[in-house]
Every structure is written in C-alpha cells, then in structure tokens.
Backbone as a ProteinNet text record, in pm:
[ID]
protein_1_A
[PRIMARY]
MKKISLKNILKKTFKTKSKKTKTIKVKKKTSKKINKKLNIKKSKNKKVTKIKKIVSIKKEEKTNNLRIPRSNDQKPEIKKIKKQETEKKEYKIKDYVVYPKHGVGQILSVNNKTVGGIDVQCYDIKFEKDKAIGLLPVNKQSHLRPLATINQVNKSMLILKTKPKIRRSMWSRRAQEYEQKITSGKIYELAEVVRDLNKGDGLLVDQSYSERQLFEKAYDRILSEFQIVMKLSLEDTQKKLNKVLKRNLEAETVKVENKTIQTTEVVE
[TERTIARY]
2630	2709.2	2653.1	2710	2625	2683.1	2624.6	2700.7	2707.7	2841	2954.8	2911.9	2825.4	2853	2946.3	2963.1	3045	3063.3	2939.1	2888.7	2902.4	2854.8	2863.1	3043	3077.9	3276.9	3299.9	3270.4	3309	3280.5	3150.3	3070.4	3179.7	3175.8	3253.7	3384.8	3490.5	3606.8	3601.8	3499.7	3508.7	3444.8	3363.4	3325.4	3466.8	3529.5	3651.1	3750.8	3781.8	3868.6	3813	3666.9	3615.4	3627.1	3582.4	3640.2	3784.8	3893.4	4026.2	4046.8	4025.5	4047	3992.7	3851.8	3790.8	3880.1	3899.7	3976.9	4128.7	4176.4	4290.8	4286.6	4215.5	4149.7	4106.6	4072	3961	4134.1	4244.9	4352.1	4419.8	4453.1	4528.7	4469.8	4318.1	4254.7	4310.8	4276.1	4327.3	4485	4529.3	4681.7	4771.2	4632.7	4664.2	4591.2	4503.9	4482	4575.9	4613.2	4693.8	4832.9	4867.1	5000.1	5010.7	4857.8	4837.8	4793.2	4760.2	4751.1	4857.7	4976.9	5113.6	5217	5194.6	5232.6	5216.1	5057.8	5020.2	5085.3	5109.9	5151.3	5265.6	5353.5	5478.4	5513.7	5409.2	5437.1	5393.3	5308.1	5244.3	5401.2	5430.6	5567.1	5685.3	5683.1	5790.6	5770.3	5619.1	5627.2	5656.1	5601.6	5589.7	5747.7	5848.3	5985.7	6074.6	6015.5	6052.4	5956.6	5876.9	5854.7	5918.2	5920.9	6046.1	6183.3	6237.9	6374.5	6341.3	6259.1	6238.7	6247.5	6142	6153.6	6264.4	6357.8	6462.2	6568.1	6596.4	6696.7	6631.6	6484.1	6468.2	6518.1	6500.3	6539	6654.5	6762.4	6867.9	6915.8	6872.7	6921.1	6866.8	6823.8	6724.5	6833.8	6850.8	6994.7	7125.8	7143	7278.8	7340.9	7142.3	7155.8	7177.8	7124.4	7107.9	7233.4	7296.7	7439.9	7545.6	7625.9	7719.8	7816.2	7893.4	8011.7	8144.3	8200.7	8338.2	8425.8	8519.3	8626.7	8742.2	8741.5	8850	8746	8661.3	8623.2	8654.3	8607.7	8649.6	8737.2	8842.5	8994.8	8955.6	9041.4	9001.7	9073.9	9035.5	9073.6	9192.8	9249.2	9354.3	9351.8	9323	9316.8	9431.8	9437.2	9555.1	9515.8	9587.1	9588.6	9618.5	9576.9	9621.2	9673.2	9783.1	9879.8	9794.4	9791.1	9782.3	9880.6	9839.1	9977.2	10028.9	10159.6	10240.4	10268.8	10250.4	10301.6	10381.3	10457.2	10541.8	10488.7	10500.3	10461.5	10470.2	10385.2	10398.4	10444.2	10358.2	10367.1	10431.2	10482.8	10581.1	10492.1	10542.7	10499.2	10502.5	10392.3	10368.9	10389.8	10356.5	10312	10156.1	10137	10013.6	9953.4	9809.2	9759.7	9596.3	9545.9	9432	9323.8	9251.2	9161.8	9043.2	8995.4	8891.8	8739.3	8697.5	8569.7	8571.6	8703.6	8729.3	8805.6	8898	8974.9	9102.6	9213.2	9335	9344.6	9412.4	9459.1	9645.8	9694	9805.4	9810.3	9957.1	9945.8	10028.5	9965	10026.4	10145.4	10135.1	10124	10113.5	10184.8	10155.3	10173.3	10049.8	10023.5	9995.1	9994.2	9971	9846.2	9666.2	9599.8	9497.4	9447.7	9333.5	9269.4	9165.9	9083	8963.2	8870.3	8814.9	8915.4	9024.8	9091.6	9187.1	9257.8	9324.4	9438.9	9569.3	9662.8	9642	9613.5	9627.5	9714.6	9825.8	9926.2	9807.8	9794	9709.4	9769	9764.9	9769.7	9678.4	9774.4	9628.2	9646.2	9552.3	9547.7	9466.9	9519	9425.2	9376.3	9270.7	9149.5	9145	9201.8	9214.1	9062.9	9008.3	8867.5	8765.7	8798.2	8671.2	8690.2	8816	8868.1	8873.3	8904.7	8929.5	9019.9	9001.3	9149.6	9088.4	9107.5	9092	9213.7	9136.2	9250.6	9203.6	9324.5	9318.7	9416	9407.4	9508.1	9581.4	9727.9	9847	9808.2	9717.1	9683.2	9614.6	9529.5	9426.3	9492.8	9614	9658.6	9648.7	9587.6	9579.1	9438.5	9347.2	9253.2	9272.1	9425.6	9478.4	9540.8	9570.8	9669.2	9753.9	9871.8	9956	9874	9958.7	9924.2	9947	9876.4	9881.6	10044.2	10059.1	10229.8	10188.5	10271.3	10254.6	10202	10269.1	10179.9	10038.4	9984.8	9873.8	9750.5	9834.4	9781.2	9770.3	9856.8	9848.2	9742.6	9737.6	9622.3	9472.1	9471.2	9338.3	9269.4	9379.8	9381.4	9302.7	9363.1	9326.5	9176.5	9136.8	8998.1	8907	8920.4	8899.7	8837.2	8941	8901.1	8808.3	8814.3	8699.7	8558.1	8477.8	8357.4	8261.3	8177.3	8112.2	8012	7999.6	7934.4	7797.5	7672.2	7592	7506.5	7440.9	7332.5	7205.4	7083.5	6944.6	6918.3	6984.7	6894.1	6852.4	6778.2	6744.7	6818	6777.1	6894.1	6938.9	6856.3	6922.4	7011.2	6984	7119	7230.2	7208.3	7368.1	7409.4	7334.4	7409.1	7435.8	7415.1	7457.5	7583.2	7591.1	7733.7	7842.8	7814	7865.7	7932.1	7862.7	7886.2	8010.7	7997.6	8084.5	8195.2	8228.2	8304.1	8377.3	8361.5	8401.7	8464.4	8374.5	8397.6	8505.1	8508.5	8668.2	8799.8	8809.6	8966	9010	8950.3	9080.3	9073.4	9177.9	9199.3	9108.5	9113.2	9062.2	8920.8	8876.9	8700.2	8675.9	8737.4	8704.6	8716	8795	8761.6	8683.5	8646	8521.7	8410.9	8375.3	8285	8245.6	8423.2	8377.7	8348.2	8405.5	8358.8	8214.8	8138.2	8006.7	7941	7941.4	7864.8	7919	8004.2	8029.6	7947.1	7906.6	7771.9	7840.3	7971	8095.4	8000	7993.1	7951.5	7809.8	7793.6	7616	7520.5	7520.8	7484.8	7443.3	7509.1	7505.4	7317.6	7291.6	7166.9	7073.4	7086.6	7036.4	7050.6	7161.3	7166.2	7100.6	7082.9	6957.4	7053.5	7011.3	7063.4	7150.3	7099.5	7212.5	7309.2	7297.8	7362	7470.8	7444.7	7569.4	7645	7545.8	7620.8	7780.5	7712.5	7765.7	7898.3	7899.8	8011.6	8101.8	8017.1	8144	8204.7	8158.7	8223.4	8379.3	8312.4	8468.9	8561.9	8488.5	8573.5	8661.8	8634.2	8673.3	8810	8803.5	8870.9	8987.7	8983.6	9050.8	9096	9065.8	9123.9	9238.2	9269.3	9309.8	9449.8	9386.9	9506.6	9607.4	9548.4	9639.4	9702.8	9695.4	9724.1	9860.6	9827.8	9963.6	10080.6	9992.7	10099.9	10158.9	10138.3	10173.6	10228.3	10211	10280.9	10252	10148.7	10086.4	9968.5	9924.9	9837.6	9701.8	9639.6	9481.4	9417.4	9436.3	9370.4	9461.4	9538.3	9622.3	9597	9543.9	9489.9	9410.4	9317.9	9185.5	9174.3	9277.6	9232.5	9241.7	9370.8	9397.2	9283.3	9211.6	9115.4	8971.5	8988.3	8829.3	8883.4	8999.1	9045.7	9069.4	9041	9057.5	8874.8	8805	8666.2	8581.9	8621.6	8603.2	8474.9	8539.8	8416.4	8458.9	8351.7	8412.5	8324.8	8348.4	8269.7	8276.5	8339.1	8290.8	8143.9	8155.2	8037.3	7917	7938.4	7807	7735.2	7858.1	7827.2	7708.5	7770.5	7671.6	7519.3	7538.2	7430.6	7342.3	7338.2	7300.6	7210.5	7303.5	7221.1	7123.3	7188.4	7070.3	6946.9	6935.6	6795.6	6802.2	6816	6737	6654.3	6732	6672.4	6569.4	6574.9	6417.3	6341.8	6366.9	6240.1	6191	6225.2	6214.8	6096.5	6146	6055.4	5929.8	5947.1	5810.5	5719.7	5764.6	5681.2	5639.7	5699.5	5668.7	5479.2
17281	17275.4	17247.8	17269	17287	17134.7	17087.1	16966.9	17006.3	16966.3	16997	16850	16919.5	16825.1	16823.3	16669.3	16641.1	16710.3	16695.7	16742.4	16891.1	16983.5	17081.2	17128.4	17095.7	17111.3	17073.7	16982.9	17003.7	17000.3	17068.4	17171.7	17253.2	17354.4	17465.9	17477.2	17389.7	17327.5	17311.4	17284.6	17230.4	17378.3	17457.9	17584.4	17669.5	17686.2	17780.4	17771.3	17631.2	17581.1	17586.4	17565.3	17605.8	17764.8	17860	17970.2	18033.5	17967.9	18012.7	17973.9	17855.8	17812.6	17936.6	17924	18013.9	18152.1	18190.6	18313.3	18312.6	18201.6	18182.3	18148.8	18109.6	18085.7	18220.5	18349.1	18469.8	18532.8	18499.3	18580.8	18506.8	18387.4	18332.1	18417.6	18430.5	18497.5	18592.7	18721.6	18855.6	18872.9	18820.6	18816	18779	18692.1	18633.2	18745	18802.4	18923.6	19033	19061.8	19153.7	19154.2	19018	18989	19000.9	18972.4	18989.5	19107.4	19215.3	19399.6	19445.6	19333.6	19425.2	19347.5	19266.1	19181.9	19303.7	19309.6	19416.9	19556.8	19579.2	19703.4	19707.9	19615.9	19613	19600.6	19519	19503.8	19638.6	19710.1	19840.3	19952.3	19926.8	20047.3	20001.2	19872.4	19784.9	19867.3	19842.7	19924.8	20107.4	20154.8	20307.9	20347	20243.7	20281.7	20217.4	20182.6	20119.9	20232.5	20260.6	20388.6	20511.5	20530.2	20640.3	20654.9	20494.8	20490.8	20506	20477.1	20458	20665.5	20703.5	20876	20928.3	20853.9	20968.5	20935.8	20795.1	20804	20842.2	20893.4	20902.3	21110.7	21128.1	21260	21313.3	21258.7	21216.6	21192.7	21157.4	21125.7	21212.6	21331.5	21445.1	21552.3	21527.1	21647.2	21655.5	21477.5	21458.4	21508.6	21469.9	21515.5	21674.4	21751.1	21902.1	21941.4	21910.7	21896.3	21950	22090.1	22117.9	22019.2	21971.5	21886.7	21961.4	21928.8	22054.3	21999.6	22105.6	22090.2	21991.5	22009.4	21886.7	21755	21690.2	21610.8	21536.5	21585.1	21512.9	21550	21445.1	21435.6	21449.3	21541.3	21578.9	21444.6	21383.6	21261.2	21306.2	21232.5	21261.1	21196.6	21225.3	21189.1	21136.8	20993.3	20989.5	21020.5	21104.9	21107.2	21017.8	20974.8	20842.4	20920.2	20820.8	20870	20761.5	20852.5	20769	20663.6	20565	20484.6	20547.5	20558.8	20619.1	20555	20659.2	20603.9	20704.2	20640.4	20784	20855.5	20948.9	21062.4	21027.3	20995.8	21029.7	21161	21242.2	21339.8	21487.5	21569.3	21696.8	21821.4	21921.2	22065.4	22112.1	22187.6	22255.9	22167.5	21966.6	21951.7	21959.4	21922	21922.6	21801.8	21781.8	21630.4	21672.2	21553.2	21529.8	21453	21562.2	21486.8	21456.2	21355.4	21315.9	21394	21447.2	21484.2	21657.6	21685	21820.1	21893.1	21779.7	21844.2	21849.6	21927	21973.2	22052.7	22022.7	22092.8	22114.9	22203.1	22224	22175.1	22096.2	22104.1	22184.2	22239.2	22414.6	22335.6	22264.3	22200.7	22093	22008.6	21894.9	21925.8	21917	21930.3	21865	21843	21773.7	21808.8	21737.4	21804.2	21715.2	21700.6	21624.8	21615.2	21465.5	21499.7	21371.6	21376.9	21280.2	21233.1	21350.9	21228.3	21176.3	21223.1	21110.1	21194.8	21195	21300.8	21260.2	21345.4	21294.3	21311.9	21328.1	21373.6	21439.4	21555	21539.3	21659.4	21647.4	21732.8	21859.3	21958.4	22069.2	22119.8	22118.5	22110.1	22253.6	22286.7	22444.1	22426	22448.9	22412.4	22559.9	22634.9	22728.5	22758.8	22662.2	22701.4	22737.8	22641.4	22671	22764.6	22809.7	22863.1	22866.4	22722.3	22644.2	22574.5	22539	22432.2	22325.1	22216.1	22049.3	22013.2	21910.7	21825.9	21709.2	21615.5	21490.4	21429.1	21330.6	21259.3	21196	21158.5	21118.8	20948	20895	20739.4	20760.1	20832.1	20793.6	20894.6	20891.9	20946.9	20872.1	20772.8	20653.8	20753.1	20775.4	20825	20962.9	21050.3	21098.6	21029.7	21094.9	21072.5	21209.5	21124	21259.6	21295.9	21410.7	21478.5	21364.1	21405.5	21296.3	21360.1	21237.5	21298.4	21355.1	21399.6	21484.3	21305.7	21203.9	21104.4	21069	21065.8	21065.7	21170.6	21323.8	21430.4	21417.5	21345.1	21332.2	21211.7	21142	21016.2	21056	21108.6	21223.4	21300.9	21333.8	21451.3	21379.3	21298.6	21132.9	21094.9	21092.3	21038.9	21172.3	21266.9	21388.1	21399.5	21346.8	21383.1	21269.7	21198	21056.9	21113.2	20990.5	21039.7	21013.1	21102.1	21084.1	20945.1	20886.5	20727.3	20775.7	20849.9	20874.2	20738.1	20685.2	20618.9	20667.7	20525.7	20563.6	20568.1	20490.2	20489.1	20618.4	20607.9	20763.3	20811.9	20953.2	21062.2	21027.2	21005.5	20962	20897.8	20810.9	20661.2	20750.3	20761.1	20834.6	20967.8	21004	21106.7	21056.2	20936.4	20882	20856.5	20747.4	20740.1	20814.3	20976.4	21050.7	21103.6	21112.4	21165.9	21039.9	20940.9	20832.8	20869.3	20893.6	20916.2	21006.9	21112.8	21211.6	21224.1	21211.3	21189.4	21055.1	20985.1	20877.8	20916.7	21055.2	21142.5	21095.1	20997.3	20933.7	21010.9	21044.4	21168.2	21101.9	20962.6	20921.5	20941.5	20857.2	20877.8	21046.9	21109.9	21252.8	21251.6	21274.3	21300.9	21268.2	21085.6	21081.6	21171.5	21174.1	21265.6	21380.6	21450.1	21579.3	21559.2	21433.5	21402.6	21377	21316.4	21230.3	21378	21478	21580.5	21712.5	21701.8	21804.4	21844.7	21976.7	21984.1	22005.6	22068.6	22126	22285.6	22342	22461.8	22480.5	22599.8	22669.2	22555.4	22467.1	22352.1	22341.9	22461.7	22489.9	22494.7	22592.8	22621.3	22464.2	22360.5	22276.8	22172.2	22188.9	22150.6	22136.7	22023.3	22098.2	22157.2	22198.4	22277.3	22123.9	22049.6	21907.4	21917	21859.5	21820	21911.5	22090.9	22167.6	22181.3	22172.7	22166.1	22073	21914.8	21811.9	21830.7	21906.2	21908.8	22046.6	22115.4	22213.6	22196	22114.1	22025.7	21947.5	21881.4	21785.5	21854	21932	22078.6	22128.6	22176.1	22286	22139.1	22089.6	21971.9	21933.7	21899.4	21825.3	21977	22102.2	22162.1	22286.3	22250.6	22290.8	22194.1	22062.7	21956.3	21947.3	21994.3	22009.3	22142.6	22231.3	22356	22374.2	22280	22292.2	22170.3	22085.4	21964.7	22020.9	22109.3	22143.2	22296.5	22329.8	22460.1	22592.6	22618.6	22702.4	22830.5	22913.8	22972.8	22952	23003.9	22924.9	22963.3	23106.4	23109	23018.9	22990.9	22925.9	22698.8	22687.6	22545.5	22565.8	22666.1	22660	22641.1	22761.8	22717.9	22613.2	22530.4	22394.1	22304.6	22318.2	22212.5	22230.5	22352.7	22399.1	22372.1	22394.4	22346.9	22140.4	22085.9	21986.2	21924.9	21978.9	21952.2	22023.9	22117.8	22214.2	22334.7	22330.6	22443.3	22626.3	22681	22797.3	22876	22931.4	23001.9	23159.5	23195.5	23358.9	23328.9	23257.9	23228.2	23146.1	23102.8	23033.5	23147.2	23265.5	23355	23468.2	23479.5	23562	23541.7	23356.6	23271.7	23282.6	23300	23262.5	23413.7	23549	23679.7	23692.8	23639.3	23636.3	23584.4	23447.3	23369.8	23466.9	23500	23613.9	23708.6	23771.5	23906.3	23881.8	23784.6	23672.6	23669.1	23641.5	23595.4	23693.5	23816	23966.3	24021.6	23974.1	24090.3	23986	23850.2	23806.8	23843.5	23810.8	23852	23962.2	24091.2	24221	24218.8
10707.7	10616.5	10430.1	10379.6	10254.3	10136	10076.8	10001.1	9890.6	9847.3	9762.4	9612.9	9549.5	9460.7	9329.7	9320.7	9193.8	9055.5	9041.2	8937.4	8899.8	9003.6	8976.2	8950.3	9036.3	9030.3	8869.3	8822.5	8653.9	8612.8	8633.9	8517.8	8494.4	8648	8647.2	8568.1	8633.8	8566	8379	8330.8	8175.7	8089.4	8169.5	8132.8	8140.4	8254	8193.4	8119.2	8075.4	7976.7	7848.7	7877.2	7708.5	7675.7	7757.4	7737.9	7732.9	7776.1	7797.9	7594.3	7575.6	7414.4	7351.4	7359.2	7261.1	7255.4	7355.1	7305.5	7232.4	7320.6	7209.1	7045.6	6980.1	6901.2	6825.9	6894	6871.7	6825.3	6911	6952.2	6816.7	6783.9	6672.7	6523.2	6535.6	6436.4	6370	6523.3	6458.6	6473.9	6479.5	6443.7	6298.7	6244.8	6116.9	6021.5	6030.4	6027.4	5972.2	6109.8	6123.6	6057.5	6057.7	5928.2	5826.9	5752.3	5632.2	5621.3	5702.9	5618	5660.2	5719.9	5726.2	5651.8	5544.4	5447.7	5324.2	5325.2	5208.1	5226.3	5316	5347.5	5303.1	5292.3	5294.8	5129.9	5093.9	4957.5	4863.1	4934.7	4881.4	4913.3	4991	5016.4	4929.5	4914.4	4864.1	4668.8	4639.4	4507.6	4524.6	4588	4590.6	4556.1	4635.2	4672.7	4475.4	4434.1	4311.7	4232.9	4204.9	4144.8	4208.5	4293.6	4343.1	4273.7	4281.2	4186	4050.9	4001.4	3861	3826.3	3899.5	3859	3897.8	3981.6	4045.7	3938.6	3884.1	3757	3669.1	3665.3	3488.5	3497.2	3581.9	3616.5	3599.2	3660.6	3664.7	3497.2	3483.9	3309.5	3244.1	3238.2	3216.8	3229.5	3406.6	3416.7	3344.2	3350.8	3283.4	3104.9	3057.2	2956.2	2875.7	3031.6	3008.9	3053.5	3116	3155.9	3046.1	3060.3	3000.1	2978.6	2891.6	2966.7	2925.7	3063.3	3059.1	2984.4	2951	2921.2	2955.3	3126.3	3151.3	3137.9	3170.9	3179.6	3074.3	2917.7	2802.4	2735.8	2685	2669.7	2509.3	2473	2275.5	2203.8	2155.6	2020.3	1938.5	1914.6	1857.9	1688.3	1588.2	1482.4	1400.2	1299	1292.6	1157.3	1043.9	939.9	834.5	733.6	692.4	572.2	543.7	414	254.2	175	49.7	-13	-75.8	-127.5	-271.4	-205.2	-359.4	-451.2	-555	-706.6	-751.8	-896.2	-948.1	-1029.2	-1067.2	-1116.7	-1249.8	-1332.3	-1486.3	-1573.5	-1506.2	-1520	-1447.3	-1509.9	-1481.5	-1469.9	-1374.1	-1388.9	-1525.4	-1588.7	-1683.6	-1826.3	-1771.8	-1932.7	-1972.8	-2074.7	-2112.1	-2131.1	-2109.1	-2057.2	-2102.3	-2123.6	-2189.2	-2090.8	-2054.3	-1917.1	-2019.8	-2002.1	-2111	-2075.9	-1983	-1964.7	-1966.4	-1917.9	-1957	-2095.2	-2126.1	-2248.3	-2220.3	-2317.1	-2286.7	-2132.7	-2087.8	-1956.9	-1927.7	-1851.6	-1831.8	-1680	-1591.2	-1464.9	-1423.9	-1322.7	-1236.4	-1138.7	-1066	-945.1	-931.8	-795.9	-745.7	-580.3	-520.9	-406.8	-280.6	-198.2	-59.9	-22.6	16.9	68.1	108.6	204.4	275.4	277.7	221.8	199	223.7	344.7	443.3	509.5	542.4	697.9	628.3	472.9	397.1	357	336.1	304.6	162	77.5	-109.5	-160.7	-236.3	-372.8	-454.5	-515	-587.1	-776.6	-860	-964.7	-1002.6	-1008.2	-1007.2	-1154.4	-1194.5	-1345.3	-1379.7	-1488.6	-1538.3	-1703.5	-1714.3	-1816.8	-1896	-1986.3	-2047	-2052.6	-2196.3	-2223	-2115.9	-2016.3	-1900.6	-1768.8	-1792.8	-1663.4	-1559.8	-1553.2	-1408.9	-1406	-1241.1	-1206.8	-1152.7	-1182.3	-1144.7	-1057.8	-935.5	-877.3	-953.9	-948.9	-987.4	-878.4	-797.3	-720	-814.8	-768.7	-818.8	-864.5	-751.1	-760.6	-870.1	-923.3	-1067.4	-1170.5	-1198.4	-1303.7	-1439.8	-1401.2	-1544.9	-1630.4	-1569.1	-1636.9	-1726.3	-1728	-1839.7	-1912.5	-2005.8	-2097	-2201.6	-2242.2	-2293.6	-2414.3	-2490	-2614.8	-2703.5	-2812.2	-2912	-2972.7	-3100.6	-3102.3	-3283.8	-3320.1	-3492.6	-3602.4	-3561	-3664.9	-3622.1	-3475.6	-3449.6	-3495.1	-3529	-3561.6	-3697.7	-3803.6	-3923.8	-3954.6	-3908.4	-3898.5	-3868.4	-3791.2	-3731	-3866.6	-3922	-4067.6	-4176.8	-4169.8	-4306.1	-4259.9	-4152.8	-4058.2	-4110.1	-4093.3	-4118.8	-4287.3	-4371.6	-4462.4	-4563.2	-4488.8	-4536.3	-4500.5	-4621.8	-4617.1	-4457.8	-4437.9	-4294.3	-4315.4	-4210.1	-4160.1	-4119.1	-4140.5	-4093.7	-4090.4	-4004.8	-3973.6	-3937	-3971.7	-4008	-3892.3	-3733.9	-3623.8	-3579.9	-3441	-3377.9	-3379.2	-3352.8	-3354.5	-3151.7	-3062.4	-2964.6	-2909.3	-3001.2	-2989.7	-3064.5	-3139.9	-3222.2	-3162.9	-3027.8	-2948.7	-2864.7	-2802.4	-2695.4	-2704.7	-2851.7	-2908.2	-2911.8	-2981.4	-2980	-2845.4	-2776.9	-2679.2	-2572.4	-2590.9	-2514.1	-2624.9	-2741.7	-2803.1	-2784.6	-2737.9	-2694.6	-2566.9	-2482	-2330.4	-2321	-2451.1	-2424.9	-2395.5	-2472.6	-2501.7	-2590.2	-2671.7	-2772.9	-2903.5	-2980.2	-3088.7	-3213.8	-3219.2	-3346.4	-3328.2	-3201.4	-3195.5	-3197.9	-3128.3	-3175.5	-3313.4	-3370	-3518.6	-3622.7	-3559	-3662.8	-3590.2	-3515.6	-3412.6	-3489.8	-3535.8	-3632.5	-3770.1	-3792.4	-3922	-3995	-3908.2	-3905.7	-3898.8	-3800.6	-3731	-3856.7	-3943	-4015.1	-4160.9	-4173.2	-4279.9	-4329.3	-4392.6	-4493.3	-4500.2	-4632.3	-4695.8	-4682.6	-4621.6	-4612.1	-4562.1	-4462.1	-4442.6	-4258.8	-4244	-4091.2	-4015.1	-4087.6	-4075.1	-4020.2	-4130.3	-4115	-3998.3	-3927.1	-3810.5	-3674.1	-3600.5	-3510.6	-3386.9	-3283.8	-3175.7	-3094.5	-3059.6	-3030.6	-3075.2	-3254	-3349.2	-3347.1	-3356.1	-3347.6	-3196.5	-3118.2	-2961.6	-2946.3	-2967.4	-2982.8	-3093.9	-3185.6	-3323.4	-3262.2	-3218.5	-3147.6	-3038.3	-2971.2	-2866.8	-2916.5	-2996.7	-2993.1	-3113.5	-3192.9	-3294.4	-3210.2	-3107.7	-3013.1	-2908.5	-2889.4	-2801.6	-2920.7	-3059.5	-3118.7	-3134.6	-3186.8	-3222.3	-3131.2	-2961.3	-2885.5	-2881	-2921.7	-2920.9	-3063.1	-3186.6	-3240.4	-3199.3	-3138.8	-3186.1	-3090.7	-2969	-2888.8	-2926.6	-2982.8	-3112	-3201.1	-3284.4	-3425.9	-3403.4	-3282.1	-3237.5	-3312.8	-3320.1	-3405.8	-3338.8	-3423.8	-3311.7	-3384.9	-3290.8	-3311.4	-3475	-3502.5	-3584.1	-3713.7	-3728.3	-3894.5	-3857.1	-3720.5	-3706.7	-3723.8	-3706.8	-3730.6	-3888.8	-3959.5	-4101.9	-4160	-4092.8	-4175.6	-4090.7	-4017.8	-3983.5	-4074.7	-4106.8	-4190	-4333	-4377.1	-4519.6	-4523.5	-4442.7	-4457.6	-4469.6	-4360	-4323.5	-4474.2	-4559.1	-4667.2	-4608.3	-4513.1	-4445.5	-4448.6	-4508.4	-4548.6	-4397	-4331.4	-4240.7	-4285.5	-4348.9	-4390.4	-4472.9	-4577.2	-4723.1	-4609.8	-4484.6	-4417.1	-4334.6	-4286.6	-4206.6	-4295.1	-4430.7	-4505.3	-4566.5	-4568.2	-4594.3	-4507.5	-4411.8	-4281.4	-4248.2	-4282.3	-4290.7	-4393.9	-4533.9	-4608	-4535.8	-4500.8	-4430.4	-4377.6	-4249.9	-4182.2	-4228.3	-4303.7	-4402.1	-4441.6	-4552	-4611.7	-4527.6	-4397.3	-4339	-4259.7	-4203.4	-4170.1	-4267.1	-4370.7	-4523.2	-4483.4	-4496.8	-4537.1	-4425.6	-4249.7	-4150.5	-4172.9	-4259.9	-4262.5	-4337.6
[MASK]
++++++++++++++++++++++++++++++++++++++++++++++++++++++++++++++++++++++++++++++++++++++++++++++++++++++++++++++++++++++++++++++++++++++++++++++++++++++++++++++++++++++++++++++++++++++++++++++++++++++++++++++++++++++++++++++++++++++++++++++++++++++++++++++++++++++++++++

C-alpha cells in the first residue's frame, strides 16, 4: 500500500482551483473585448444609416423639385380686386382741362380700369398738340385745373405788355425757374415766362437754343388756352398775341434769310 500524503493532496486541489479561476478571468476579458467590438460596429452602423437617410431625403427633394405640379393638386387662388375710393367728378366729358405737364387737353371719356389689381376710375384726356391720350385717376383730379376765364386772359395780356424782368443770375438757374413756372400750369406765370423770354422784332437770332425752346413751349401753351377761351381761330389768336408782344414774324424771317445769304457769301 502506498502512503497517502496530505501535502500532495492539498497541492493537487489548489492547483486545479487556480487553473479554473484563470480560465474564468480569460473568458471575462475576451467577452469584454467582444462587447467593445460589437458596440463599435453598432455605432458605425448607426452612422451609416443616418448618412443613408440624409442622402435619400436629398434625392426626394430633388425629385419633388423636378416634378411638374398637376392642375388637380394646386387650387387656383381667387384674387379680390380692390376698389379705389370714390370721389365726385369735377369735370364732365368734352370739357377742356389744363394738365400742367402737357398743357391743354379735352376729356373724351371716363372709364374703369384695373391698375396693379385695383379698380381705378380714370379720365381719358386727349392732347391735340402731342397727339396723345393720357389717363388720370379721378382721385388725382386736383392736379388738373379748368380753363382760364376771360378776366384772367385780359390780366395775362396786361402782364405780356409790361417790360421784361431779366435777372443777372446764371442761365442754368433762370432756366430752372422758367421750367418750374411752365410746369406749374398757372396762366399768369406762363405769361411772365413769355414776356421775359420775348425778344421782339428781329432779335430771334440772338436767342440761344435752350432759351428759344422754353419760349416756344410757354408761347404754344398760352396760345392754345387763349384760342379756346376767346373762341377764335388759331391765326387770329396768334395775331393778337404777336401785337401784344410787338413781334413781327414776317420781318424776322426776312432778316434771318438775309443773314444766311451774307454768311454763305463770306464762306465762298
């Protein structure tokens, strides 16, 4: 019989336990590593899915933009036409009116027209000299003025007979003042411009181009108004105006022709 030693038995038992604990520890470490790897993979998968979703959303947006909307999908918008505030008409059809920027005109009709989605009541004004028809809303009829009375015409004739007031300021400033007086539409201011720019007999050549233009503009406007108020023909009203202004157009034309002939002879 072999002798059983207690030492050997104890050694064997402790060795087996230590081996088991080691294996358990190793297993725990490997399991942790595997879990980490799985977590990393899951995070990567989540990122990939997010990217895929973003790409798919962008593609859908592009396709939606490229799609042609159907008539059934979009409902037509009903736009309400706003009406302009009403005002009493001061002028009737066939009335003569002075519009400061264009001169004398005649009202042809009153019509409703849509301007910028608003129903507007307008005067149709015919300007014979410009050969144009202008539209003016009834709300802005304050810009118009009626024709001058006979008393106003007589007063403006007296203004034309007075001496011209010529200032020594720069021509550019004077031209602006004359232009403002013409566009004001007031008959007395028109008469002042005609009086100040009138050169009388034989001095038409001495006028500059801009001076002559302003004179003709004011002269034509005052002449057309005088013609309608006095109920005369254009020739008769022109003769009356020229008498007041002491202008002899026939003499002026003869002098201009003589001056042109003299210049041609010198050039030759």
